[in-house]
Amino acid sequence: MHTRETLSQLGKSKLGDYLFIVVSNREPYVHTRKGGDIKCEVPASGLTVALDPVMRACGGTWIAHGSGDADMEVVDKLGKLSVPPDDPKYSLRRVWLSKQQEDGYYYGFSNEGLWPLCHIAYTRPVFRESDWLTYKKVNHLFAEHVLSEIGDKKAFVFVQDYHLALLPRMIKERKPDTIVAQFWHIPWPNPEAFRICPWQDEILKGLLGNDLLGFHIRYHCNNFMDTIDRAIEARVDRERYEITHGGKKTAVCPYPISVDFEEIDREAQEEVVTAEMEKIRARLGLRDELVGLGLDRIDYTKGIPDRLRAMELFLEKYPDYRQRVVFIQAGVPSRIHIGTYKALNEEIDALVEKINGKYAAGEWKPIVYLREHLSPLTLMALRRMCRFSVVSSLHDGMNLVAKEFPASRFDEDGVLILSPFTGASRELTDALLVNPYATDHFAEAIRKAVAMPANERQRRMRNMRQVVRENNIYKWAGDIISDLVKFDCGE
Ligand code: GDG
């Protein structure tokens, strides 16, 4: 069984006197000003939710963009502070970006270019030269922070995600004895899809600066190997899953990311959660309706309109369930500066209005839309109070929401409706798997979820809990760290 303690011991024995440095765009704690007070928030991001327990277990430094409006007020001269604020376990070093840098690197190249490029959700990527140049500059800026943090010591640098594809090579060129690994949190598409990126060569060569490159599933590893094979001069060893480029080897491996099962399971059982469930019921005027839940960062990859259309069809086909089911769509808007995200928000608003307009009766309305940043307590209460939870991504790397749901259901109840286009669907085979594009099948899955007998719900939930319990975030990190130390760099 993998726990925080076993990871902590593994970290101590394997990392030895190496510094452990995690680098990501998003920071795990954001300080913002609310009136006269400074508040510390946990952002809605699968990446930070997954990495924070790892850092708590291993210690070290996490380097990330300081995005909160009060971030500068709580750090030292190097931009550092100890976190979590109430129980410090590691250092957070904040990188400051100008608005122009954030626009070009984060909103522009990362999220209008690479994000739609890697997710097959039929949103066209936008590639602007100016964004690309800013992306390169910001990767350099992160490299400076990493190198200054390392100084003359030895280090393992664990880079996260598509915002920092050029960073591994930059670090390796300047400090070859550093061990560098990267985890790519989103899918990797096939070579046909990837090659429309005008700067694919530089991105691929940047990634081959890693000693180890991880994806959620083997399929993404294969796509990456195929992309390299087609795009650049390199030796691709499909037996060993290794790529050699310019005399340097990169291992490519799948590591399915996960959640801290034990912690979620424990928190789910706290009395405050029951009180919060009552509060939510009262606030939303719920009686004894069955609750369906969709909980996401509002993103066009998550298939939110698709699930609303399925709810609409379900209510049309099964009128007996009207007034007996309420679907709560909850979660925080993200990247709203980008046009496609604005359009998505408008589409969701219009669908909610249409469905409620069509079916609402008396006090009852079928869809409740909570478009706000919800506290971890409220999220937990929502997960616990629902009969079924819907994860309908059009394409997703893993999708942690799908794993958080069974981890929260110590009562062994609740049904998960899950898209087969998520990494999580490979493991959570006791979910009701349904293609979000097939609205008819989707509506049937909702009907199956609400009508499912208690013993079947229990059997499926028990199995899913077992899978997440065994394959938790500590196993993910332990596997990566164990593989990382096999690299003998620069000796
Ligand atoms: C990327 C990949 C991969 C949601 N709303 C709120 C909130 N959340 C939390 C959820 C969950 C997290 O955000 C979302 O994680 P996901 O994994 O589902 O999705 P992405 O953010 O797109 O993550 C994904 C992941 O990286 C990790 O590798 O699984 O495939 O796309 O934890 O509960 N949290 C708070 N308020 C909200 O309103 N506090």
XYZ file of C-alpha atoms and ligand atoms in Angstrom:
530
model
C 0.000 0.000 0.000
C 1.386 3.389 -1.004
C 1.003 6.180 1.524
C 2.431 9.620 2.208
C 4.843 7.942 4.639
C 6.075 5.325 2.159
C 6.608 8.047 -0.451
C 8.411 10.187 2.079
C 10.755 7.281 2.937
C 11.251 6.435 -0.709
C 12.005 10.094 -1.417
C 14.619 10.213 1.353
C 16.307 7.003 0.261
C 16.217 7.611 -3.488
C 16.694 11.355 -3.681
C 19.567 11.340 -1.182
C 21.386 14.649 -1.305
C 19.709 15.737 -4.539
C 17.471 18.791 -4.393
C 13.918 18.006 -5.484
C 12.469 20.756 -7.643
C 9.023 20.773 -9.226
C 8.300 23.352 -11.923
C 4.852 24.219 -13.258
C 2.950 27.165 -14.569
C 0.143 26.982 -11.995
C 1.037 27.446 -8.335
C -0.491 25.268 -5.604
C -1.512 28.197 -3.365
C -2.697 31.587 -4.584
C -2.874 34.668 -2.363
C -5.579 37.161 -3.214
C -6.850 40.333 -1.626
C -10.428 40.223 -0.338
C -11.271 43.649 1.102
C -8.660 44.338 3.763
C -7.641 40.671 4.120
C -5.327 38.380 2.233
C -6.863 34.995 1.460
C -5.029 31.855 0.419
C -6.874 29.700 -2.133
C -6.284 26.310 -3.720
C -6.758 26.677 -7.487
C -9.064 24.403 -9.498
C -6.384 22.477 -11.297
C -5.846 18.751 -11.562
C -2.097 19.255 -11.717
C -1.724 21.135 -8.438
C -4.261 18.930 -6.636
C -2.133 15.917 -7.583
C 1.333 17.363 -6.930
C 0.701 19.071 -3.593
C 0.537 15.807 -1.564
C 3.708 14.634 -3.319
C 5.561 17.786 -2.322
C 4.232 17.509 1.223
C 5.709 14.022 1.400
C 9.049 14.729 -0.303
C 9.766 18.358 0.588
C 11.797 20.538 -1.782
C 10.990 23.597 -3.867
C 8.080 24.176 -6.225
C 8.703 26.902 -8.816
C 5.556 28.389 -10.407
C 4.016 31.548 -11.760
C 2.817 33.835 -8.947
C -0.629 34.664 -10.295
C -2.476 36.022 -7.236
C -2.925 39.767 -6.758
C -1.512 39.494 -3.208
C 1.215 36.931 -4.014
C 4.006 39.499 -3.827
C 2.979 40.630 -0.365
C 3.693 37.301 1.347
C 7.075 36.267 -0.108
C 10.738 36.968 0.667
C 13.274 38.659 -1.638
C 13.648 35.523 -3.792
C 9.881 35.289 -4.194
C 9.735 32.354 -1.763
C 7.418 31.278 1.046
C 6.735 28.086 2.963
C 3.551 26.168 2.214
C 0.952 24.885 3.007
C 0.537 28.109 4.992
C -1.004 26.377 8.030
C 1.446 23.433 8.073
C 4.606 24.243 6.079
C 6.205 21.272 4.356
C 7.973 22.707 1.296
C 9.005 25.980 -0.410
C 7.094 27.741 -3.132
C 9.182 30.024 -5.327
C 7.097 32.402 -7.400
C 8.031 33.577 -10.892
C 6.649 36.987 -11.835
C 5.261 37.531 -15.316
C 4.122 40.759 -16.937
C 0.626 40.917 -18.426
C 2.142 40.804 -21.898
C 4.129 37.669 -20.986
C 1.074 35.984 -19.484
C -1.005 36.832 -22.557
C 1.512 35.480 -25.050
C 2.850 32.462 -23.174
C -0.129 31.291 -21.129
C -3.308 32.415 -22.872
C -1.737 32.535 -26.328
C 0.692 29.771 -27.202
C -0.140 27.357 -24.357
C -3.903 27.623 -24.301
C -4.921 28.809 -27.751
C -2.199 26.732 -29.440
C -1.025 23.618 -27.607
C -4.194 22.886 -25.592
C -6.542 22.544 -28.610
C -3.712 20.917 -30.591
C -3.423 18.081 -28.074
C -7.142 17.655 -27.322
C -9.193 16.361 -30.185
C -12.283 18.413 -29.360
C -12.648 20.113 -32.751
C -11.473 23.519 -31.590
C -8.982 24.943 -34.044
C -5.585 25.837 -32.551
C -4.312 29.374 -33.073
C -0.581 29.844 -33.652
C 0.821 33.365 -33.517
C 4.512 34.062 -33.969
C 4.437 36.697 -31.215
C 2.926 34.178 -28.741
C 5.583 31.641 -29.639
C 8.393 34.135 -29.054
C 6.922 35.017 -25.683
C 6.537 31.318 -24.859
C 10.251 30.840 -25.525
C 11.174 33.862 -23.400
C 9.058 32.706 -20.492
C 10.551 29.199 -20.677
C 13.955 30.914 -20.442
C 12.792 32.885 -17.440
C 11.690 29.681 -15.693
C 15.063 28.133 -16.586
C 16.858 31.030 -14.859
C 14.846 30.431 -11.699
C 15.524 26.696 -11.778
C 19.262 27.204 -12.312
C 19.482 29.796 -9.567
C 17.639 27.422 -7.215
C 20.034 24.577 -8.057
C 23.211 26.677 -7.699
C 26.126 24.249 -7.596
C 24.148 21.381 -6.071
C 22.812 18.226 -7.653
C 19.121 18.203 -8.446
C 16.152 16.281 -9.774
C 13.958 18.673 -11.685
C 10.413 17.507 -12.315
C 8.803 19.718 -14.955
C 5.038 19.770 -15.431
C 2.968 20.028 -18.547
C 2.714 21.750 -21.895
C 3.504 25.286 -20.716
C 7.154 24.343 -20.270
C 8.039 22.134 -23.232
C 11.305 23.959 -23.929
C 12.528 24.040 -20.348
C 14.101 20.539 -20.098
C 16.585 21.172 -22.919
C 17.420 24.617 -21.521
C 18.281 23.095 -18.137
C 20.224 20.177 -19.592
C 22.318 22.444 -21.819
C 23.350 24.612 -18.917
C 23.647 21.911 -16.254
C 24.004 18.452 -17.799
C 24.371 16.610 -14.499
C 20.832 17.584 -13.483
C 18.283 14.804 -13.799
C 15.255 16.140 -15.624
C 11.851 14.526 -15.984
C 8.593 15.896 -17.286
C 4.997 14.839 -16.965
C 2.647 15.786 -19.782
C -0.771 16.117 -18.142
C -2.840 16.295 -21.320
C -3.186 13.828 -24.197
C -0.562 13.562 -26.908
C -2.285 13.371 -30.314
C -1.231 11.396 -33.373
C 1.519 12.761 -35.671
C -1.000 13.991 -38.259
C -2.644 16.215 -35.690
C 0.584 17.405 -34.065
C 2.390 18.341 -37.242
C 0.210 21.399 -37.875
C 2.164 23.137 -35.114
C 4.596 25.409 -36.970
C 7.251 24.964 -34.282
C 6.910 21.232 -33.727
C 10.638 20.576 -34.163
C 11.686 22.949 -31.394
C 9.013 21.610 -29.078
C 9.993 18.009 -29.686
C 13.682 18.772 -29.224
C 12.867 20.668 -26.046
C 11.051 17.620 -24.687
C 13.932 15.340 -25.647
C 16.028 17.296 -23.144
C 14.274 15.133 -20.536
C 15.761 11.950 -19.167
C 12.248 10.704 -18.581
C 8.990 11.826 -20.145
C 5.716 10.599 -18.655
C 2.194 10.452 -20.037
C -0.989 9.145 -18.407
C -1.461 6.166 -20.700
C 0.545 3.972 -23.070
C -1.508 5.234 -26.033
C -0.159 8.779 -25.546
C 3.397 7.372 -25.289
C 2.891 5.595 -28.607
C 1.581 8.769 -30.229
C 4.634 10.651 -28.977
C 7.041 7.985 -30.311
C 5.248 8.089 -33.692
C 5.459 11.887 -33.769
C 9.205 11.823 -33.147
C 9.654 9.100 -35.730
C 7.945 11.204 -38.406
C 9.210 14.638 -37.449
C 12.863 14.555 -36.521
C 16.039 12.602 -36.954
C 16.164 10.340 -33.902
C 16.375 6.654 -33.022
C 13.069 5.377 -31.711
C 13.351 2.108 -29.806
C 9.853 0.708 -29.468
C 10.930 -2.308 -27.431
C 12.473 -0.269 -24.654
C 10.390 2.874 -25.138
C 13.493 4.992 -25.548
C 14.382 7.761 -27.965
C 17.972 8.723 -28.754
C 18.560 12.156 -30.195
C 21.954 13.841 -30.521
C 23.507 11.095 -28.376
C 21.039 11.688 -25.557
C 18.440 9.175 -24.398
C 14.899 9.918 -23.258
C 12.738 7.193 -21.731
C 8.998 7.466 -22.425
C 6.675 5.824 -19.889
C 3.028 5.797 -18.842
C 2.174 6.793 -15.248
C -1.574 7.067 -14.594
C -1.968 10.014 -12.234
C -4.323 9.759 -9.280
C -5.557 11.309 -6.047
C -4.829 11.011 -2.329
C -7.475 8.358 -1.693
C -6.975 8.065 2.078
C -7.173 11.807 2.646
C -10.286 12.263 0.505
C -11.882 9.231 2.167
C -11.141 10.652 5.618
C -12.309 14.167 4.799
C -15.525 12.798 3.289
C -16.443 11.347 6.679
C -16.073 14.568 8.645
C -19.225 15.926 10.246
C -18.820 19.332 8.613
C -19.516 17.663 5.271
C -22.934 16.473 6.421
C -23.702 19.983 7.663
C -22.568 21.423 4.316
C -24.836 18.970 2.456
C -27.795 20.259 4.477
C -26.804 23.839 3.726
C -26.601 23.162 0.002
C -29.971 21.403 -0.002
C -31.531 24.380 1.777
C -29.782 26.932 -0.444
C -30.940 25.197 -3.619
C -34.411 24.444 -2.275
C -33.957 20.700 -2.825
C -36.498 18.279 -1.422
C -35.885 14.566 -1.910
C -34.936 14.682 -5.594
C -32.165 12.440 -6.906
C -29.156 14.630 -7.573
C -26.926 14.328 -10.637
C -23.604 16.160 -10.578
C -21.233 17.610 -13.132
C -18.184 19.185 -11.564
C -15.535 20.716 -13.755
C -13.321 23.573 -14.554
C -15.440 25.124 -17.337
C -13.528 23.991 -20.419
C -14.670 22.963 -23.895
C -12.841 19.638 -23.542
C -15.075 18.566 -20.660
C -18.240 17.980 -22.731
C -20.520 20.141 -20.570
C -23.018 21.124 -23.313
C -23.084 17.459 -24.352
C -24.173 16.311 -20.911
C -26.813 19.043 -20.702
C -28.223 17.905 -24.041
C -28.270 14.338 -22.703
C -30.161 15.525 -19.596
C -32.646 17.289 -21.853
C -33.236 14.146 -23.888
C -33.508 12.045 -20.731
C -36.265 14.317 -19.410
C -38.018 14.220 -22.751
C -37.901 10.432 -23.042
C -38.667 9.652 -19.395
C -41.276 12.143 -18.178
C -41.748 10.123 -14.965
C -38.405 11.454 -13.792
C -39.407 15.104 -14.161
C -39.551 16.694 -10.729
C -37.649 13.701 -9.335
C -34.158 14.498 -10.606
C -32.059 17.670 -10.327
C -28.781 18.037 -12.190
C -26.217 20.328 -10.570
C -23.477 21.618 -12.846
C -20.791 23.175 -10.677
C -17.318 24.525 -11.132
C -15.149 27.447 -11.788
C -14.859 29.349 -15.091
C -11.354 29.321 -16.516
C -9.348 31.101 -19.252
C -12.246 33.489 -19.845
C -10.014 35.898 -21.774
C -10.041 33.420 -24.637
C -12.893 33.709 -27.175
C -13.694 29.981 -27.330
C -14.156 29.923 -23.545
C -16.489 32.922 -23.671
C -18.497 31.185 -26.387
C -18.642 28.007 -24.283
C -19.973 29.932 -21.279
C -22.651 31.490 -23.452
C -23.579 28.102 -24.891
C -23.932 26.603 -21.409
C -26.025 29.559 -20.181
C -28.331 29.259 -23.181
C -28.761 25.489 -22.730
C -29.504 25.802 -19.020
C -32.066 28.501 -19.746
C -33.644 26.467 -22.536
C -33.928 23.223 -20.535
C -35.205 24.970 -17.422
C -37.631 27.001 -19.553
C -38.972 23.811 -21.079
C -39.328 21.624 -17.989
C -39.360 23.719 -14.794
C -42.543 23.238 -12.782
C -43.472 25.072 -9.564
C -40.437 25.210 -7.282
C -38.594 22.531 -9.265
C -36.132 23.185 -12.043
C -34.099 20.406 -13.634
C -30.727 22.157 -13.945
C -28.874 24.155 -11.286
C -25.775 25.894 -12.544
C -23.228 26.988 -9.926
C -20.619 28.834 -11.940
C -18.218 29.809 -9.183
C -15.001 28.799 -7.483
C -16.251 26.346 -4.883
C -14.460 25.510 -1.661
C -13.066 21.980 -1.203
C -15.751 21.457 1.476
C -18.586 22.337 -0.915
C -17.108 20.097 -3.614
C -16.951 17.237 -1.147
C -20.557 17.784 -0.040
C -21.729 17.808 -3.664
C -19.876 14.569 -4.413
C -21.419 12.947 -1.390
C -24.994 14.077 -1.960
C -25.352 12.971 -5.564
C -26.812 9.743 -6.883
C -24.792 9.971 -10.075
C -21.813 11.975 -11.221
C -21.085 12.731 -14.872
C -17.614 13.068 -16.398
C -18.180 13.481 -20.122
C -14.900 14.815 -21.512
C -14.563 14.887 -25.284
C -10.885 14.165 -24.700
C -8.931 14.238 -21.431
C -5.510 13.169 -20.189
C -6.743 11.455 -17.022
C -9.551 13.439 -15.334
C -9.139 13.484 -11.585
C -12.764 14.429 -10.926
C -13.599 10.859 -11.985
C -11.269 9.481 -9.301
C -12.258 11.955 -6.584
C -15.851 10.739 -6.800
C -15.315 7.100 -5.715
C -12.680 8.229 -3.195
C -15.393 10.348 -1.513
C -18.058 7.640 -1.422
C -17.209 5.729 1.743
C -20.935 4.864 1.806
C -20.281 2.751 -1.335
C -23.162 4.381 -3.155
C -23.417 6.508 -6.287
C -22.946 5.845 -10.006
C -20.218 7.293 -12.200
C -21.079 8.019 -15.837
C -17.752 8.294 -17.613
C -16.509 9.154 -21.083
C -14.277 6.528 -22.716
C -12.127 9.403 -23.974
C -10.621 10.001 -20.523
C -7.505 8.267 -19.191
C -9.565 7.356 -16.103
C -11.855 5.110 -18.161
C -8.980 2.597 -18.554
C -9.010 2.006 -14.810
C -12.590 2.736 -13.736
C -14.235 -0.013 -15.713
C -17.135 -0.198 -13.252
C -18.344 3.209 -14.322
C -21.106 3.447 -16.929
C -18.975 4.224 -19.972
C -20.711 6.370 -22.543
C -19.658 8.295 -25.629
C -20.574 11.951 -24.967
C -21.126 12.589 -28.674
C -23.905 9.955 -28.750
C -26.703 11.880 -27.044
C -29.175 8.987 -27.223
C -26.787 6.549 -25.547
C -25.921 9.221 -23.012
C -29.580 9.775 -22.086
C -29.941 5.993 -21.659
C -26.906 5.950 -19.360
C -28.546 8.616 -17.176
C -31.697 6.536 -17.069
C -29.636 3.455 -16.134
C -27.860 5.420 -13.395
C -31.051 6.691 -11.755
C -32.745 3.290 -11.981
C -29.769 1.183 -10.898
C -30.547 -1.099 -7.924
C -28.674 -0.447 -4.677
C -26.736 -3.744 -4.761
C -25.359 -3.024 -8.230
C -24.415 0.518 -7.239
C -22.585 -0.875 -4.252
C -20.726 -3.528 -6.223
C -19.541 -1.074 -8.844
C -18.581 1.624 -6.335
C -16.690 -0.862 -4.166
C -14.629 -1.973 -7.171
C -13.877 1.592 -8.248
C -12.805 2.524 -4.735
C -10.472 -0.421 -4.624
C -8.832 0.647 -7.895
C -8.270 4.234 -6.726
C -7.133 3.117 -3.261
C -4.433 0.885 -4.746
C -3.364 3.207 -7.532
C -3.184 6.437 -5.597
C -1.089 9.552 -6.075
C 1.715 8.171 -3.896
C 2.095 5.190 -6.189
C 2.224 7.562 -9.192
C 4.955 9.698 -7.647
C 6.827 6.703 -6.198
C 6.940 5.012 -9.603
C 8.291 8.161 -11.256
C 10.909 8.809 -8.566
C 12.042 5.168 -8.624
C 12.438 5.301 -12.400
C 14.122 8.711 -12.284
C 16.975 7.633 -10.092
C 17.937 4.974 -12.622
C 19.413 7.758 -14.730
C 23.058 8.352 -14.370
C 23.588 11.854 -15.640
C 26.799 13.419 -16.657
C 28.987 11.091 -14.580
C -5.291 18.396 -16.201
C -5.711 17.427 -17.306
C -5.446 15.526 -15.701
C -13.017 21.829 -10.230
N -13.808 22.896 -9.937
C -13.349 23.404 -8.777
C -12.258 22.628 -8.352
N -12.082 21.661 -9.255
C -11.018 20.634 -9.146
C -11.486 19.202 -9.245
C -10.188 18.486 -9.657
C -9.500 19.543 -10.522
O -10.115 20.803 -10.239
C -9.674 19.252 -12.004
O -8.853 18.163 -12.342
P -9.007 17.325 -13.682
O -7.988 16.245 -13.681
O -10.391 16.770 -13.749
O -8.833 18.337 -14.900
P -7.760 19.491 -15.355
O -7.738 20.646 -14.428
O -8.130 19.793 -16.771
O -6.327 18.773 -15.287
C -6.364 16.184 -16.720
C -4.907 16.553 -14.712
O -4.327 17.685 -15.374
C -3.854 15.949 -13.804
O -2.840 15.366 -14.561
O -6.179 14.549 -14.976
O -6.661 15.248 -17.747
O -6.600 18.081 -18.225
O -9.383 18.237 -8.556
O -12.012 18.742 -8.035
N -11.559 22.874 -7.210
C -11.956 23.930 -6.442
N -13.037 24.733 -6.784
C -13.742 24.499 -7.936
O -14.715 25.231 -8.225
N -11.293 24.179 -5.276
